[in-house]
Tab-separated table of C-alpha atoms in Angstrom:
chain	number	residue	atom	x	y	z
A	1	MET	CA	46.023	-93.057	3.265
A	2	LEU	CA	48.104	-91.914	5.186
A	3	ARG	CA	48.650	-88.044	4.928
A	4	PRO	CA	45.481	-87.606	7.009
A	5	LEU	CA	46.280	-89.881	9.217
A	6	ALA	CA	49.347	-88.000	9.745
A	7	ILE	CA	47.563	-84.197	9.839
A	8	ALA	CA	45.170	-85.599	12.127
A	9	LEU	CA	47.711	-86.832	14.350
A	10	THR	CA	49.994	-83.411	13.942
A	11	LEU	CA	46.871	-80.660	15.023
A	12	ALA	CA	45.914	-83.679	17.975
A	13	VAL	CA	49.944	-83.542	19.046
A	14	THR	CA	50.497	-79.019	18.886
A	15	PRO	CA	48.286	-78.048	21.961
A	16	VAL	CA	49.863	-80.344	23.658
A	17	SER	CA	53.071	-79.091	22.846
A	18	SER	CA	51.727	-75.379	23.533
A	19	PHE	CA	50.321	-76.482	27.572
A	20	ALA	CA	54.115	-77.652	27.728
A	21	GLN	CA	55.250	-74.343	27.223
A	22	THR	CA	53.218	-72.371	29.744
A	23	ALA	CA	53.798	-74.510	32.228
A	24	GLU	CA	57.672	-73.911	32.320
A	25	GLN	CA	56.834	-69.908	33.553
A	26	THR	CA	56.949	-68.325	36.798
A	27	ASP	CA	53.992	-67.227	37.453
A	28	ALA	CA	54.814	-63.702	37.916
A	29	ALA	CA	56.034	-64.460	33.901
A	30	ALA	CA	52.945	-65.837	32.991
A	31	LYS	CA	50.854	-63.152	35.130
A	32	GLN	CA	52.540	-60.809	32.813
A	33	ALA	CA	52.105	-62.409	29.438
A	34	GLU	CA	48.125	-63.356	30.162
A	35	SER	CA	47.849	-59.506	31.438
A	36	GLY	CA	48.452	-58.369	27.586
A	37	LYS	CA	49.852	-54.822	29.570
A	38	PRO	CA	54.048	-54.618	28.325
A	39	PRO	CA	56.085	-53.871	31.302
A	40	LEU	CA	56.555	-50.503	33.034
A	41	ARG	CA	60.502	-50.713	33.346
A	42	ILE	CA	62.844	-51.923	30.989
A	43	ARG	CA	66.476	-51.553	31.688
A	44	SER	CA	68.710	-51.551	28.959
A	45	ILE	CA	72.292	-51.849	30.525
A	46	THR	CA	76.086	-52.059	28.860
A	47	LEU	CA	78.419	-53.930	30.135
A	48	THR	CA	82.084	-53.635	29.768
A	49	GLY	CA	84.461	-56.270	30.979
A	50	ASN	CA	83.929	-58.442	33.554
A	51	GLN	CA	80.707	-56.688	34.979
A	52	ALA	CA	77.776	-58.732	36.013
A	53	CYS	CA	74.097	-58.330	34.525
A	54	PRO	CA	72.050	-57.088	37.576
A	55	LYS	CA	69.062	-58.835	38.439
A	56	SER	CA	65.908	-57.351	38.875
A	57	SER	CA	64.394	-55.869	41.230
A	58	ASN	CA	60.566	-56.416	40.979
A	59	PRO	CA	60.272	-59.156	38.696
A	60	ASP	CA	56.809	-58.055	38.073
A	61	ALA	CA	57.200	-54.462	36.725
A	62	GLU	CA	60.802	-54.702	35.518
A	63	ILE	CA	63.124	-56.291	32.404
A	64	VAL	CA	67.176	-55.866	31.831
A	65	VAL	CA	68.351	-55.984	29.296
A	66	CYS	CA	72.503	-56.750	29.064
A	67	ALA	CA	75.261	-55.376	26.350
A	68	ARG	CA	79.304	-56.318	26.293
A	69	GLN	CA	81.157	-52.567	24.964
A	70	GLY	CA	82.752	-54.389	22.918
A	71	GLU	CA	86.058	-51.066	23.112
A	72	PRO	CA	85.745	-49.452	25.817
A	73	TYR	CA	88.826	-47.150	25.380
A	74	ARG	CA	89.458	-46.604	21.471
A	75	ILE	CA	91.628	-44.337	19.886
A	76	PRO	CA	90.737	-41.658	17.864
A	77	LYS	CA	91.414	-42.472	14.195
A	78	GLU	CA	93.798	-39.384	13.570
A	79	LEU	CA	96.557	-41.433	16.290
A	80	ARG	CA	95.722	-44.464	14.683
A	81	ASP	CA	98.944	-46.349	13.243
A	82	ASP	CA	97.506	-47.173	9.725
A	83	LYS	CA	100.888	-48.405	8.298
A	84	PRO	CA	100.458	-51.368	6.061
A	85	ILE	CA	101.044	-54.716	8.092
A	86	PRO	CA	103.882	-56.638	7.508
A	87	ALA	CA	104.151	-59.956	5.908
A	88	GLN	CA	104.729	-62.321	8.863
A	89	ASN	CA	101.875	-60.720	11.014
A	90	GLN	CA	98.932	-60.902	7.766
A	91	SER	CA	95.987	-62.688	8.262
A	92	TRP	CA	95.992	-66.750	5.954
A	93	VAL	CA	93.347	-65.515	3.569
A	94	ASN	CA	96.163	-63.118	2.175
A	95	ARG	CA	98.717	-65.100	2.112
A	96	ALA	CA	97.376	-67.613	0.305
A	97	ALA	CA	95.690	-65.055	-2.084
A	98	VAL	CA	99.754	-63.864	-3.169
A	99	ALA	CA	100.512	-67.497	-3.650
A	100	ASP	CA	97.976	-68.207	-5.766
A	101	GLU	CA	98.543	-64.969	-7.642
A	102	VAL	CA	102.527	-65.963	-7.448
A	103	GLY	CA	101.307	-69.824	-8.879
A	104	ARG	CA	99.371	-68.078	-11.400
A	105	ARG	CA	101.954	-65.388	-13.142
A	106	ALA	CA	104.452	-68.244	-12.913
A	107	GLY	CA	102.493	-70.439	-14.673
A	108	GLY	CA	101.675	-68.433	-17.379
A	109	LEU	CA	97.819	-68.426	-17.154
A	110	PRO	CA	95.419	-65.540	-18.970
A	111	ASP	CA	95.395	-62.050	-16.929
A	112	THR	CA	98.655	-62.026	-15.559
A	113	CYS	CA	100.332	-60.007	-18.056
A	114	SER	CA	103.751	-63.304	-18.152
A	115	PRO	CA	105.806	-63.431	-21.321
A	116	THR	CA	104.978	-67.204	-20.941
A	117	GLY	CA	101.848	-69.359	-22.032
A	118	SER	CA	98.659	-68.666	-23.821
A	119	GLY	CA	97.002	-65.344	-23.454
A	120	GLY	CA	99.639	-63.841	-20.358
A	121	GLN	CA	99.478	-60.560	-22.299
A	122	THR	CA	96.289	-60.392	-21.711
A	123	GLY	CA	96.500	-59.153	-17.939
A	124	CYS	CA	98.734	-56.070	-18.951
A	125	ALA	CA	96.887	-53.535	-18.404
A	126	MET	CA	94.454	-54.612	-15.803
A	127	MET	CA	98.413	-54.556	-13.696
A	128	ARG	CA	98.735	-51.029	-14.733
A	129	ALA	CA	95.479	-50.413	-13.302
A	130	GLN	CA	95.507	-51.966	-10.100
A	131	GLN	CA	98.974	-50.741	-9.572
A	132	TYR	CA	97.809	-46.719	-10.151
A	133	ALA	CA	94.243	-47.568	-7.736
A	134	ALA	CA	97.074	-48.968	-5.111
A	135	GLU	CA	99.006	-45.965	-5.832
A	136	LYS	CA	96.543	-43.306	-5.365
A	137	ALA	CA	95.070	-45.050	-2.770
A	138	GLU	CA	98.625	-44.649	-1.011
A	139	ALA	CA	98.808	-40.963	-1.259
A	140	LYS	CA	96.040	-40.649	-0.166
A	141	ARG	CA	96.401	-42.301	2.781
A	142	GLN	CA	99.830	-40.027	3.571
A	143	ALA	CA	97.892	-36.755	2.610
A	144	ALA	CA	95.460	-37.824	5.655
A	145	ALA	CA	97.821	-38.221	8.124
A	146	ILE	CA	99.405	-35.491	7.583
A	147	PRO	CA	97.776	-33.174	10.318
């Protein structure tokens, strides 16, 4: 019984909310929306540093879109320092992962290649495979660093 009443009330209120949205538009924007034509000019500007977005010279015929550039002076790939990051400069995620791995090995949990605990031996092959992959990646990185 209340459901039809709620639906009727919702439908009665919906047109009122759409009128409130159009009332907030400026006259120029309203004219543009009613005409159905795209703006004559769209300016897309990339800003760097503290530059301010310029204002539109003709609001009726022009839209200005501003975007910020992340790294305007990027170091070329061959000049970048790709050495491992020192432990004190690592993110907390990496530090937590190392602490978790140390705790797993000390507890002798499965897949840890630990001589203590049940199932500690199951991780030895996995650990060797990870070491091999890390050594290959390091050799590839060093080979790429040689000019």
